[in-house]
Amino acid sequence: MPNPTIRGALAGLALLPALALAAPAASAASPSPTASGTPAPATKAGTSFLTAINLSPGQDAKVAASTGDYLYWAFGASEGQTPTVGLTVGLAAAADRHGPQTWSVEVFDGLRRRQSCTGGTQNATADTGASSITLSCTLREVRSWAEPWSGDPLPGTYYVRLSVSDAPQPDLGLAASVQLHVGAKGDADNAQPEGGNLKAPLVPPAGGGASTAKAAAPEEPEEHWYTGWFSGWNSRWFWTLGGGALAALAGVAGYTLTRHPRGRRPARYGAVPPQSGAPQSGPYAGSGRP
């Protein structure tokens, strides 16, 4: 009679072909989140600009948070696009809240300059009986270039910050849920204005997310007939020697023009030159002494 242990091993070996055939069927029945081309939603959020969670193009975020926390995400925007950020905040149960809550959404560019919203509800207040609150912000069109003082949106990384601007003190720390969606319309063909190019995105993204910003190719410098005179590692030595020689010639010429001519020296101090044709008086009258 076979040992029970041996019988169990033989039964397991007999089931291996069936398991091998069932594994492909199971994998085909439950596709991965990226099978449809849409990334899975991010389940985390940063607490500062440095720890912001990068979102890939088309990726949303679904995060469990606490009331009063600062939440940060980062996404990329290219020239010609008009990004729109939409958020839905699920509030704690009405029985646990002690008053209305005001939530705010802000968008910053790669230099951490706050960008103005052209549309949407940036600040919203939820009453005690509300179960959720909706926020949104539509940025201006991302430009291909802009003056440094203008603060216009440029291609690169953008940061989304969600915070509670006003809430009762006992409500801080209550559970909340956040759903974030970033959309954009337009492309590089809509970029305005013409006549300029941005050499690089406004802060290249770090990591796998926020990688839609496109850097423009640098322009070739314009050549002139005098371009070679000011280029090269030894050009400054040539200009230094030439400038020194010109300075020496100018000094010699200036000395020649300003010195006293030869053979004509100023009279001795106190001497009075004789006046011709006028009689002289005094002890030296009639003498040839000047």
Backbone as a ProteinNet text record, in pm:
[ID]
protein_1_A
[PRIMARY]
MPNPTIRGALAGLALLPALALAAPAASAASPSPTASGTPAPATKAGTSFLTAINLSPGQDAKVAASTGDYLYWAFGASEGQTPTVGLTVGLAAAADRHGPQTWSVEVFDGLRRRQSCTGGTQNATADTGASSITLSCTLREVRSWAEPWSGDPLPGTYYVRLSVSDAPQPDLGLAASVQLHVGAKGDADNAQPEGGNLKAPLVPPAGGGASTAKAAAPEEPEEHWYTGWFSGWNSRWFWTLGGGALAALAGVAGYTLTRHPRGRRPARYGAVPPQSGAPQSGPYAGSGRP
[TERTIARY]
85.1	0	88.1	69.6	159.5	145.4	255.3	259.6	165.9	90.9	4.3	81	203.6	284.1	313.5	346.3	375.2	249.8	133.1	8.5	-23	3.4	-22.6	67.9	194.7	286.9	243.9	197.9	153.7	28.6	-61.3	-182.1	-146.4	-46	-3.7	56.7	136.4	194.3	86.6	-19	-126.4	-202.3	-206.8	-279.4	-197.5	-66.8	16.9	-27.5	-58.1	-104	-231.9	-324.2	-448.5	-422.2	-331.7	-299.6	-231.3	-144.9	-74.4	-171.6	-277.7	-375.9	-468.8	-493	-584.5	-518.9	-385.3	-315.7	-331.9	-311.5	-334	-477.5	-574	-713.6	-743.6	-687.4	-710.9	-650.4	-528.3	-463.8	-538.7	-598.1	-673.8	-805.1	-862.1	-988.6	-970.9	-854.4	-829.1	-712.2	-734.9	-625.4	-565.7	-443.5	-372.5	-431.5	-410.7	-468.1	-416.6	-297.1	-239.8	-273.3	-357.6	-390.4	-467.6	-551.1	-629.3	-553.3	-430.6	-351.1	-366.2	-456.2	-476.2	-403.2	-314	-242.1	-337.1	-299.4	-379.1	-373.1	-479.9	-478.6	-373.2	-314.2	-217.2	-290.7	-233.7	-298	-224.7	-131.3	-55.9	-49	-14.2	4.9	121.2	195.2	307.3	260.8	352	322.6	397.5	474	546.9	578.7	639.8	679.3	782.1	871.4	978.5	926.8	818.9	765.6	637.5	608.8	486.9	489.1	374.7	362.1	344.6	431.6	424.2	312.5	231.6	122.7	158.9	146.6	170.8	54.9	74.6	-34.7	-157.3	-272	-395.7	-415.8	-324.5	-335.4	-411	-506.2	-580.1	-519.7	-580.9	-536	-658.1	-653	-755.3	-682.8	-697.3	-615.3	-705.9	-671.2	-733.8	-648.3	-709.3	-633	-702.1	-645.3	-699.9	-728.7	-834	-871.5	-763.7	-714.7	-608.8	-472.8	-457.4	-328.6	-310.5	-184.6	-148.9	-113.2	-178.9	-157.8	-101.6	1.7	72	79.3	52.4	74.3	146.1	210.3	282.6	241.4	227.3	194.4	267.7	278.8	349.7	253.7	293.3	213.1	307	267.1	348.6	285.6	358.6	314.1	186.8	99.5	-26.9	-140	-112.3	-214.9	-278.4	-401.8	-474.2	-513.6	-434	-462.7	-581.9	-655.2	-766.8	-753.3	-757.7	-745.3	-881.4	-932.7	-1060	-1044.5	-1106.4	-1096.8	-1234.4	-1255.4	-1375.7	-1331.1	-1368.8	-1327.3	-1446.2	-1430.4	-1531.9	-1508.5	-1604.1	-1590.1	-1628.2	-1590	-1625.8	-1776.2	-1824.6	-1967.8	-2013	-2136.2	-2188	-2196.9	-2218.3	-2229.2	-2096.6	-1985.1	-1853.5	-1802.7	-1864.9	-1816.7	-1885.7	-1816.4	-1865.1	-1894.1	-1884.2	-1910.8	-1869.8	-1888.2	-1850.6	-1699.7	-1660.2	-1518.6	-1495.6	-1385	-1346.6	-1219.3	-1227	-1112	-1066	-936.4	-877.7	-783.2	-779.2	-685.4	-601.8	-472.4	-379.3	-287.6	-244.8	-155.8	-33.3	85	211.4	290.3	374.1	458.3	588.4	680.8	805.4	891.5	876.1	948.6	870.3	763.5	677.9	611.2	579.2	500.7	353.9	271.7	129.7	66.3	1.1	-62.8	-210.3	-257.8	-397	-486.8	-610.4	-708.2	-803.5	-826.6	-919.6	-1061.7	-1081.3	-1214.4	-1213.5	-1333.1	-1344.1	-1361.5	-1391.2	-1409.9	-1283.4	-1207.4	-1081.3	-1100.8	-1197.6	-1227.8	-1376.3	-1406.7	-1545.3	-1565.8	-1685.2	-1720.4	-1832.5	-1812.8	-1912.1	-1982.2	-2114.1	-2190.8	-2175.5	-2230.5	-2216.9	-2285.4	-2393.5	-2466.1	-2414.9	-2317.3	-2266.5	-2176.1	-2185.2	-2102.4	-1977.5	-1974.2	-1857.6	-1851.3	-1739.8	-1717.3	-1636.2	-1662.4	-1597.1	-1517.4	-1394.6	-1305	-1248.9	-1212	-1152	-1073.8	-980.7	-897.1	-851.5	-881.5	-837.7	-730	-611.5	-498.7	-508.1	-421.7	-407.6	-333.9	-341.6	-274.1	-123.2	-60.8	84.1	151.8	239.3	302.4	438	482.6	612.8	727.5	703.2	805.6	734	801.4	744	856.7	830.9	927.7	938.9	1058.4	1074.2	981.8	946	864.4	716.3	675.3	533.2	467.9	540.3	481.5	385.5	388.6	297.8	336.1	239.6	271.5	357.5	460	554.7	560.6	610.1	618.2	702.8	657.4	732.7	641.6	687.5	616.8	529	409	315.8	276.2	254.2	221.9	79.7	6.7	-128.1	-121.9	-177.1	-180.6	-325.4	-368.1	-501	-486.6	-563.8	-551.9	-686.3	-696.5	-814.2	-778.8	-846.6	-816.9	-894.8	-1006.3	-1085.4	-1168.4	-1157.3	-1232.3	-1229.1	-1331.7	-1329.2	-1211.8	-1158.5	-1042.8	-1070.8	-1186.2	-1208.9	-1218.1	-1244	-1256.9	-1123.2	-1015.3	-884.2	-843.4	-806.8	-768.7	-876.3	-997.2	-1102	-1068.7	-1117.6	-1088.8	-1157.5	-1089	-1141.8	-1084.5	-1153.6	-1106.6	-1100	-999.4	-976	-962.4	-1031.9	-1018.7	-972.5	-863.4	-802.7	-799.7	-834.6	-827.1	-767	-665.6	-598.8	-626.8	-690.1	-717.5	-652.1	-635.5	-573.2	-629.9	-650.2	-694	-595.2	-585.4	-490	-360.1	-275.9	-146.4	-48.4	67	172.9	132.1	33.2	-9.4	-80.2	-128.6	-199.9	-109.1	19.7	110.6	112.8	105.9	111.6	206.6	274.6	281.4	394.6	403	512.4	634.1	747.5	867.8	964.3	939.7	1032.3	1026.2	1131.3	1138.8	1197.3	1150	1203.1	1304.4	1428	1534.1	1512	1451.3	1431.1	1305.8	1241.3	1125	1160.9	1059.1	1079.3	1124.3	1175.5	1211.6	1179.8	1277.9	1254.2	1203.5	1103.9	1048.9	1147.2	1140.8	1224.3	1138	1186.3	1110.4	1032.3	937.1	862.1	744	694.1	573.9	603.9	499.9	506.5	611.1	603.4	706.4	653.7	543.1	486.9	547.8	627.1	684.2	785.8	782.2	869.4	964.7	1093.6	1194.3	1217.8	1221.9	1247.6	1396	1428.3	1568.1	1635.6	1758.6	1826.3	1858.6	1848.4	1875.3	2025.3	2067.9	2207.6	2240.5	2357	2392.8	2415.4	2378	2391.4	2536.5	2586.5	2724.7	2736.4	2844.9	2876.4	3022.1	3059.1	3196.8	3296.9	3252.9	3343.7	3331.8	3257.6	3235.9	3366.5	3456.4	3581.4	3676.1	3657.1	3747.5	3726.5	3605.6	3574.1	3557.2	3601	3588.4	3726.5	3736.8	3864.9	3925.4	4003.3	4060.3	4168.1	4239.7	4349.1	4310.4	4182.6	4143.9	4162	4142.1	4157.2	4301.3	4398.4	4539.1	4571.5	4519.8	4543.7	4485.8	4365.3	4304.3	4375.6	4428.7	4502.4	4631.8	4707.9	4832.6	4806.2	4703.1	4670.9	4628.1	4550.6	4510	4627.1	4721.5	4839.8	4925.4	4942.1	5021.6	4955.3	4824.2	4753.9	4763.1	4756.8	4769.6	4908.6	5014.8	5150.1	5167.5	5115.8	5124.6	5048.6	4935	4858.7	4934.1	5003.1	5081.6	5197.4	5269.4	5381	5330.6	5221.4	5166.6	5120	5059.7	5016.2	5132	5239.1	5356.5	5419.9	5426.7	5486.7	5407.1	5280.5	5196.7	5193.2	5210.5	5197.3	5329.4	5445.8	5572.7	5610.9	5704.9	5749.1	5841.2	5825.1	5914.5	6059.6	6152.6	6295	6338.2	6432.7	6488.6	6405.1	6294.4	6211.2	6170.7	6238.7	6212.7	6152.7	6078.1	6018.6	6125.8	6100.5	6196.6	6214.2	6331.4	6361.3	6261.1	6228.5	6128.8	6178.8	6102.6	6138.7	6204.3	6249.5	6317.3	6215.8	6245.2	6155.9	6225.2	6170	6237.8	6245.2	6355.3	6369.4	6268.3	6230.5	6137.4	6214.9	6208.4	6285	6222	6310.8	6265.1	6221.5	6227	6185.8	6306.3	6327.5	6442.6	6428.8	6545.4	6546.6	6593.7	6542.8	6580	6622.2	6697.9	6740.8	6890.9	6940.4	7086.4	7141.1	7054.5	7104.6	7080.1	7046.5	7022.6	7151.2	7150.3	7267.5	7350.9	7329.3	7407.6	7337.9	7411.5	7355.7	7289.1	7274.5	7214.3	7063.9	7008.1	6865.1	6793
-119.3	0	123.6	218.4	334.6	422	491.7	586.1	703.8	760	876.6	996.6	1013.8	1127.2	1113	987.5	964.3	984.9	940.7	959.5	1108.5	1190.9	1335	1398.6	1354.7	1409.4	1372.4	1245.3	1203.5	1280.2	1306.1	1383.5	1526.4	1584.3	1720	1724.1	1624.1	1619.6	1604.2	1530.4	1512.6	1642.5	1731.6	1859	1967	1949.9	2052.9	2088.2	1994.4	2034.4	2117.1	2080.3	2157.2	2298.5	2315.9	2450.6	2532.6	2467.9	2540.1	2590.9	2513.9	2558	2664.6	2661	2758	2892.4	2896.6	3023.6	3124.1	3086.7	3185.8	3234.9	3145.5	3187.4	3288.2	3268	3361.5	3496.5	3496.8	3624	3699	3625.8	3692.1	3747.3	3681.7	3729.1	3855.6	3877.9	3995.5	4073.8	4163.5	4239.8	4339.9	4378.6	4474.9	4613.5	4705.5	4840.4	4914.3	4880.7	4952.1	4887.1	4782.6	4715.3	4807.5	4896.8	4988	5115	5129.1	5247	5359.4	5346.4	5449.3	5408.8	5493.1	5455.2	5444.3	5360.1	5345.8	5474.6	5512.3	5636.2	5631.5	5746.7	5757.7	5756.6	5687.3	5672.6	5749	5834.4	5911.1	6056.8	6141.2	6283.9	6331.7	6428.4	6483.6	6586.2	6622.1	6721.7	6851.9	6862.2	6984.4	6981.3	7089.2	7092.8	6984.3	6958.4	6861.5	6717.9	6691.1	6554.6	6537.6	6630.6	6621	6494.7	6430	6306.9	6344.6	6292	6318.5	6235.8	6302	6235	6223.7	6104.8	6083.1	6141.5	6163.6	6216.3	6125.7	6182.6	6106.5	6033.8	6048.8	5978.4	6063.7	6000.9	6067.5	6032.1	6084.3	6055.7	6034.5	5931.5	5903.4	5877.5	5971.6	5971.7	5981.3	5907.7	5921.1	6016.8	6124.2	6228.8	6265.9	6363.3	6416.5	6564.9	6611.4	6752.2	6838.8	6935.6	7023.8	6995.3	6880.9	6849.2	6929.1	6955.9	7014.2	6899.5	6892.8	6785.3	6844.9	6780.8	6830.3	6721.7	6762.5	6678.6	6761.6	6694	6761.2	6698.5	6781.1	6733.4	6819.9	6769.9	6841.6	6904.1	7019.7	7089	7140.3	7126.6	7170.5	7293.2	7354.9	7478.9	7458.2	7558.1	7551.4	7487.4	7422.9	7356.6	7453.7	7422.9	7496	7395.1	7378.6	7276.5	7316.1	7214.1	7230.6	7126.3	7172.4	7085	7078.1	6956.8	6936.5	6844	6880.7	6800.6	6784.3	6666.9	6637.6	6587.3	6657.4	6624.3	6563.7	6440.3	6375.7	6408.5	6472.8	6519.7	6410.4	6433.9	6341.4	6346	6254	6247.9	6377.1	6418.6	6544.8	6543.5	6424.8	6418.3	6445.9	6425.9	6447.5	6589.7	6667.4	6801.6	6902.5	7015.5	7117.1	7250.2	7255.6	7380	7370.4	7478.7	7477.5	7470.6	7415.4	7404.3	7469.4	7541.2	7606.7	7543.5	7489.1	7425.5	7512.4	7505.4	7588.6	7503.8	7533.9	7470.5	7580.1	7557.6	7653.4	7578.2	7647.5	7589.6	7679.5	7618.4	7688.8	7634.1	7719.2	7673.5	7616.5	7584.3	7521.9	7609.4	7741.7	7834.1	7866.1	7791.6	7806.1	7943.4	7994.1	8116.8	8078.9	8138.2	8105.5	8156.1	8066.2	8099.1	8131.4	8234.4	8273.3	8179.5	8163.4	8077.3	8163.9	8125	8197.3	8146	8034.2	7977.9	7873.6	7839.3	7737.9	7798.2	7710.5	7749.3	7715.6	7818.1	7795.4	7778.3	7844.5	7835.1	7803.6	7704.1	7663.7	7629.7	7661.6	7637.4	7535	7432.1	7326.2	7345.6	7341.9	7351.2	7223.1	7228.5	7112.7	6989.4	7009.1	6894.2	6843.9	6912.6	6869.3	6747.9	6658.7	6537.7	6548	6642	6658.2	6801.8	6836.1	6970.2	6958.9	7045	7039	7166.5	7150.6	7261.3	7242.3	7351.5	7343.2	7470.9	7460.8	7574.7	7553.9	7650.6	7648.2	7753.2	7710.1	7800.8	7873.6	7972.1	8036.7	7943.7	7976.1	7893.1	7898.5	7782.3	7774	7831.2	7926.5	7996.5	7934.6	7956.6	7903.3	7985.3	8112.6	8197.1	8316	8383.9	8500.4	8579.9	8706.7	8789.4	8743.1	8757.7	8710.2	8779.3	8904.2	8977.3	8949.3	8883.1	8868.1	8761.7	8656.5	8549.1	8460.8	8464.6	8382	8234.3	8144.6	8000.8	7956.7	7878.2	7828.9	7676.9	7611.1	7464.3	7415.4	7310.7	7254.2	7187.2	7180.6	7114.1	7213.6	7169.4	7250.4	7172.4	7246.8	7187.3	7225.2	7127.6	7148	7134.4	7233.8	7228.2	7238.7	7142.4	7140.4	7158.3	7251.7	7281	7326.4	7329.5	7380.1	7518.8	7619.6	7756.2	7800.2	7733	7770.6	7650.1	7613.5	7501.1	7511.1	7461.5	7460.6	7377.9	7420.3	7351	7203.8	7165.9	7022.5	6937.5	7001.6	6923.2	6887.9	6950.8	6920.3	6778.4	6703	6563.9	6464.7	6511.3	6419.2	6358.1	6238.6	6167.4	6236.8	6235.4	6292.7	6213.8	6221.1	6154.9	6258	6244.8	6342.8	6268.7	6317.2	6268.2	6384	6364.2	6468.8	6423.4	6515.7	6489.7	6612.1	6589.7	6696.7	6674.9	6772.3	6767	6883.8	6871.3	6977.4	6972.8	7088.7	7099.2	7185.1	7159.3	7232.5	7155.9	7203.7	7141.5	7249.3	7204.2	7298.5	7391.5	7350.8	7437.4	7562.7	7560.6	7675.8	7768.6	7740.6	7818.9	7963.7	8054.7	8198.4	8260.4	8369.1	8430.4	8372.7	8413.5	8368.6	8458.5	8412.4	8494.6	8461.8	8358.8	8323.9	8176	8123.5	7982.7	7970.3	7871.4	7840.5	7728.3	7751.4	7653.7	7526.3	7536.3	7419.3	7440.5	7333.4	7350	7426.3	7479.3	7567.2	7487.9	7393.6	7299.7	7161.1	7093.2	6958.6	6866.7	6783.5	6696.4	6588.8	6548.5	6440.2	6316.9	6202.4	6079.8	6048.5	5956.4	5910.7	5996.6	6078.3	6155.1	6292.7	6361.5	6500.7	6517.4	6433.4	6433.4	6479.2	6554.9	6596.5	6724.8	6795.8	6922.5	6896.8	6978.5	6960.4	7077.9	7048.7	7154.3	7191.5	7320.8	7369.1	7360.7	7334.9	7323.4	7460	7466.7	7595.9	7650.8	7780.4	7845	7865.2	7855.9	7877.9	8027.2	8062.6	8203.8	8263.8	8388.2	8456.8	8496.1	8468.7	8497.3	8636.5	8708.2	8839.5	8840	8945.9	8952.8	8972.4	9021.8	9045.7	8937.6	8830.1	8728.4	8663.2	8634.6	8568.2	8652.6	8783.7	8869	8854.9	8819.1	8813.4	8670.4	8572.6	8433.7	8370.5	8261.1	8191.8	8214.8	8115.7	8124.6	8230.5	8264.8	8361.2	8497.7	8522.9	8653.3	8764	8734.3	8839.4	8885.7	8794.7	8835.4	8931.7	8902.8	8993.1	9131	9135.6	9264.6	9335.8	9262.1	9325.5	9387.8	9314	9368.2	9486.9	9475.3	9586.9	9710.3	9691.5	9805.4	9868.7	9787.2	9842.4	9923.7	9874.1	9949.2	10081.1	10080.8	10205.3	10303.1	10254.8	10343.7	10405.7	10327.3	10381.8	10488.7	10463.5	10564	10691.4	10677	10794.9	10874.4	10805.6	10876.6	10953.8	10893	10962.5	11083.1	11067.5	11179.5	11291.9	11258.1	11362.3	11437	11365	11432.2	11525.3	11482.5	11566.4	11694.2	11687.5	11804.3	11901.3	11853.4	11939.8	11988.7	11937	11983.2	12118.4	12192.2	12324.7	12308.3	12392.8	12382.9	12409	12351.1	12370.4	12514	12570.7	12704.2	12816	12791.4	12894.5	12850	12910.6	12876.2	12997.5	12981.4	13095.7	13181	13311.9	13404.9	13372.8	13421.5	13397.8	13471.7	13413.5	13473.3	13606.7	13713.8	13846.9	13934.2	13878.4	13959.1	14030.8	14154	14234.2	14258.7	14220.6	14241.1	14390.8	14435.4	14577.8	14616.8	14743.3	14797.8	14880.9	14846	14916.2	15051.2	15155.7	15288.6	15374.5	15326.5	15405.7	15428.5	15556.2	15583	15508.3	15459.2	15385.8	15477.5	15457.9	15535.3	15440.2	15498.2	15414.8	15393.6	15318.5	15297.5	15220.5	15151.2	15073.8	15146.2	15274.3	15347.7	15363.3	15343	15355	15233.6	15140.3	15015.9	14914.7	14827.4	14724.2	14609.6	14625.6	14515.5	14515.8	14411.3	14404.8	14419.7
0	0	0	-90.2	-96.3	25.9	56.4	168.7	137.9	238.3	213	160.5	204.5	156.1	7.4	-32.7	-174.3	-257.8	-205	-279.3	-297.6	-193.3	-206.6	-310.9	-315.5	-414.7	-555.9	-574.3	-706.5	-750.1	-654.3	-688.4	-728.3	-659	-696.7	-834.7	-869.7	-1003.2	-1110	-1076	-1173.7	-1198.9	-1101.3	-1116.8	-1185.7	-1203.1	-1264.9	-1405.5	-1495.4	-1630	-1626.5	-1536.6	-1527.9	-1480.2	-1383	-1334.1	-1442	-1520.5	-1626.7	-1731.9	-1762.8	-1860.5	-1804.2	-1673.7	-1612.8	-1590.4	-1577.8	-1549.6	-1661.8	-1792.3	-1898	-1903.2	-1876.2	-1880.5	-1771.2	-1652.4	-1542.7	-1572.1	-1630.5	-1661.6	-1770.5	-1865.6	-1970.2	-1917.3	-1813.5	-1759.2	-1676.7	-1616	-1531.3	-1589	-1686.5	-1747.8	-1650.3	-1679.3	-1594.6	-1615.4	-1521.5	-1535.8	-1658	-1707.8	-1821.4	-1954.9	-1953.3	-2078.9	-2171.8	-2119.1	-2201.6	-2236.4	-2188.8	-2218.3	-2118.6	-2020.7	-1918.3	-1791.3	-1740	-1617.9	-1499.1	-1405.7	-1284.1	-1203.1	-1135	-1055.7	-945.4	-921.2	-812.3	-679	-583.1	-451.9	-342.9	-382.5	-283.9	-326.3	-232.3	-257.5	-173.5	-227.3	-153.3	-51.5	37.5	140.8	118	8.1	-25.1	-173.8	-222.9	-362.7	-393.9	-300.5	-324.7	-326.2	-255	-247.7	-328.9	-419.2	-500.2	-585.3	-598.2	-676.7	-823.4	-908.9	-1052.4	-1115.1	-1194	-1265.1	-1412.2	-1466	-1608.4	-1689.3	-1819.4	-1902	-1896.9	-1863.1	-1852.3	-1721.8	-1627.7	-1500.3	-1398.9	-1327.6	-1221.5	-1086.5	-982.6	-846.1	-757.7	-674.6	-574.8	-443.3	-351.9	-231.4	-109.9	-7.6	124	205.8	256.5	324.9	454.6	520.8	645.3	626.8	687.1	678.3	742.1	666.4	715.3	655.8	586.3	524.2	395.4	361	231.5	137.6	23.7	-72.8	-200.9	-255.4	-374.1	-479.7	-605.1	-722.3	-828.5	-922.5	-1031.1	-1164.1	-1265.1	-1399.7	-1500.5	-1622.2	-1727.5	-1827	-1880.8	-1981.9	-2089	-2214.8	-2327.1	-2390.6	-2482.1	-2543.3	-2623.2	-2618	-2688.3	-2611	-2498.3	-2420.5	-2320.4	-2283.4	-2179	-2072.5	-1966.6	-1865.4	-1778.1	-1733.6	-1640.4	-1530.3	-1406.7	-1290.1	-1221.9	-1203.4	-1136.3	-1017	-904.2	-782.2	-720.8	-663.3	-585.9	-450	-345.6	-209.3	-136	-91.6	-9.1	137.4	200.8	338.2	437.9	560.9	668.3	692.9	771.7	801.7	866.6	834.3	887.1	1038.9	1097.8	1243.7	1312.2	1239.2	1300.1	1280.1	1191.1	1163.8	1254.4	1276	1368.9	1300.1	1169.2	1099.6	953.9	879.3	736.5	718.2	602.9	567.1	431.9	420.3	295.3	243.6	121.9	58.2	-58.3	-87.9	-194	-277.3	-407.3	-498.9	-563.1	-571.7	-631	-726.9	-831.8	-932.7	-942.8	-939.9	-948.3	-1067.4	-1126.2	-1236.4	-1181.1	-1270.5	-1228.1	-1140	-1148.2	-1060.9	-935.1	-910.6	-793.5	-788.9	-906.1	-914.7	-927.4	-846.5	-848	-977.4	-1049.8	-1175.7	-1152.2	-1219.4	-1204.7	-1283.5	-1237.4	-1301.7	-1382.6	-1505.9	-1591.9	-1580.4	-1515.1	-1498.2	-1388.7	-1340.2	-1237.2	-1098.6	-1003.3	-864.1	-787.3	-756.4	-686.8	-537.1	-479.9	-337.3	-322.8	-242.1	-221.9	-75	-25.9	114.2	120	201.4	219	352.7	350.5	474.7	556.3	673.8	763.1	706.8	633.3	580.3	448	382.5	251.8	268.5	171.2	175.4	88.9	-5.4	-92.7	-139.3	-200.9	-251.8	-379.6	-477.3	-608.3	-631.6	-679	-709.7	-849.7	-914	-1047.4	-1074.3	-1168.5	-1207.1	-1350.6	-1436.3	-1575.4	-1594.3	-1635.2	-1652.2	-1785.7	-1799.7	-1929.2	-2025.3	-2152.4	-2252.2	-2232.9	-2234.9	-2218.1	-2341.4	-2321.9	-2432.8	-2464.2	-2586.2	-2627.2	-2569.5	-2539.9	-2476.7	-2415.4	-2323.3	-2258.1	-2194.4	-2167.5	-2097.6	-1951.9	-1892.1	-1753.2	-1653.4	-1678.9	-1584.2	-1598.6	-1706.4	-1733.4	-1646.3	-1611.5	-1532.3	-1607.8	-1742.2	-1821.8	-1810.4	-1824.1	-1816.3	-1933.3	-1903.3	-2002.1	-1996	-2099.5	-2096.4	-1980.1	-1915.4	-1804.1	-1703.8	-1581.1	-1472.9	-1398.1	-1362	-1284.3	-1158.9	-1051.2	-922.1	-882.2	-830.2	-777.5	-625.9	-556.8	-410.4	-363.2	-285.7	-226.1	-75.8	-20.7	121.9	176.2	307.2	377.7	429.2	376.9	417.8	540.3	568.1	685	727.1	853.4	908.7	1060.4	1128.9	1275.7	1328	1439	1495.3	1524.3	1576.4	1603.1	1477.4	1360.3	1237.5	1174.7	1217.6	1161.2	1198.6	1097.8	1118.9	1082.1	1048.9	1007.6	871.7	849.2	724.4	607	492.9	368.8	252.4	139.6	17.3	-94.1	-180.7	-286.8	-419	-520.3	-657.1	-744.5	-814.8	-897.1	-1042.7	-1131.7	-1276	-1343.1	-1428	-1502.1	-1650.3	-1711.9	-1854.9	-1925.8	-2056.2	-2136.4	-2276.4	-2333.1	-2471.6	-2548.4	-2678.8	-2760.1	-2774.8	-2868	-2891.5	-2933.9	-2985.3	-3021.2	-3135	-3217.6	-3328.3	-3279.6	-3154.8	-3101.5	-3021.2	-3018	-2933.9	-2979	-2883.1	-2908	-2806.1	-2837.4	-2969.6	-3051.1	-3179.1	-3263.8	-3245.3	-3294.3	-3291.9	-3180.8	-3101.2	-2994.6	-2965.7	-2905.9	-2870.4	-2731.2	-2657.4	-2525.5	-2540.4	-2496.5	-2518	-2437.8	-2320.4	-2235.5	-2152.3	-2104.2	-2016.9	-1890.5	-1826.8	-1710.6	-1591.3	-1568.3	-1463.7	-1517.3	-1571.7	-1625.4	-1515.9	-1544.2	-1440.9	-1400.9	-1274.4	-1222.4	-1206.8	-1254.1	-1241.7	-1367.2	-1355.8	-1471.7	-1507.2	-1415	-1442.1	-1494.7	-1537.3	-1584.4	-1692.6	-1796.2	-1898.8	-2034.3	-2036.1	-2163.4	-2214.8	-2132.5	-2177.8	-2287.8	-2392.2	-2507.3	-2516.2	-2525.7	-2533.5	-2678.7	-2704.8	-2840.2	-2870.9	-2996.9	-3037.5	-3030.7	-2977.6	-2969.8	-3107.8	-3121.3	-3248.5	-3267.8	-3393.1	-3425.7	-3417	-3359.8	-3351.3	-3489.1	-3505.8	-3633.2	-3656.5	-3778.1	-3812.9	-3874.5	-3839.6	-3895.5	-3942.4	-4014.8	-4064.6	-3952.1	-3837.6	-3725.7	-3617.6	-3645	-3542.4	-3500	-3595.4	-3561.2	-3478.6	-3479.6	-3402.6	-3251.6	-3212.1	-3070.7	-3020.5	-3096.3	-3055.8	-3051.2	-2980.2	-2966.9	-2829.6	-2787.1	-2652.1	-2640.3	-2752.9	-2746	-2797.4	-2827.3	-2881.3	-2778.7	-2651.1	-2550.3	-2537.6	-2564.4	-2558.1	-2672.8	-2791.4	-2904.3	-2877.5	-2824.7	-2796.3	-2681.1	-2586.1	-2475.8	-2525.9	-2607.9	-2661.6	-2753.1	-2838.7	-2926.7	-2849.4	-2745.5	-2663.9	-2591.5	-2544.9	-2479.5	-2575.2	-2698.1	-2796.4	-2832.5	-2849.7	-2879.3	-2762.9	-2641.7	-2526.5	-2519.3	-2552.1	-2550.8	-2658.8	-2778.6	-2885	-2848.1	-2785.9	-2744.5	-2639.1	-2548	-2447.4	-2508.1	-2603.8	-2668.8	-2747.3	-2819.7	-2896.3	-2805.6	-2693.5	-2601.2	-2539.9	-2506.3	-2449.9	-2552.6	-2679.1	-2783.9	-2805.6	-2797.2	-2821.8	-2704.6	-2585.5	-2468.5	-2411	-2453.3	-2396.4	-2455.8	-2391.9	-2438.7	-2558.6	-2659.1	-2777.2	-2738.2	-2816.7	-2789.3	-2821.1	-2742.1	-2764.7	-2706.4	-2656	-2596.2	-2457.1	-2360.6	-2222.4	-2151.7	-2051.1	-1981.3	-1912.1	-1901.4	-1838.8	-1692.1	-1638.1	-1498.2	-1410.6	-1300.2	-1212.3	-1160.7	-1174.1	-1124.1	-1226.9	-1340.5	-1441.6	-1527.6	-1559.6	-1642	-1773.4	-1880.6	-2009.8	-2042	-2108.3	-2143.2	-2249	-2238.4	-2336.1	-2434.9	-2560.2	-2664.2	-2693.7	-2712	-2749.2	-2633.1	-2512.5	-2395.8	-2306.6	-2255.8	-2168.1	-2037	-1984.3	-1859.7	-1746.9	-1632.9	-1514.1	-1405.7	-1311.4	-1199.3	-1205.4	-1114	-1105.1	-1223.3	-1295.4	-1409.5	-1540.4	-1535.8	-1660	-1736	-1861.1	-1949.1	-1953.2	-1864.3	-1869.4	-1957.8	-2001.3	-2089.4	-2015.2	-1882.4	-1806.1	-1824.9	-1849.2	-1865.8	-1732
[MASK]
++++++++++++++++++++++++++++++++++++++++++++++++++++++++++++++++++++++++++++++++++++++++++++++++++++++++++++++++++++++++++++++++++++++++++++++++++++++++++++++++++++++++++++++++++++++++++++++++++++++++++++++++++++++++++++++++++++++++++++++++++++++++++++++++++++++++++++++++++++++++++++++++++

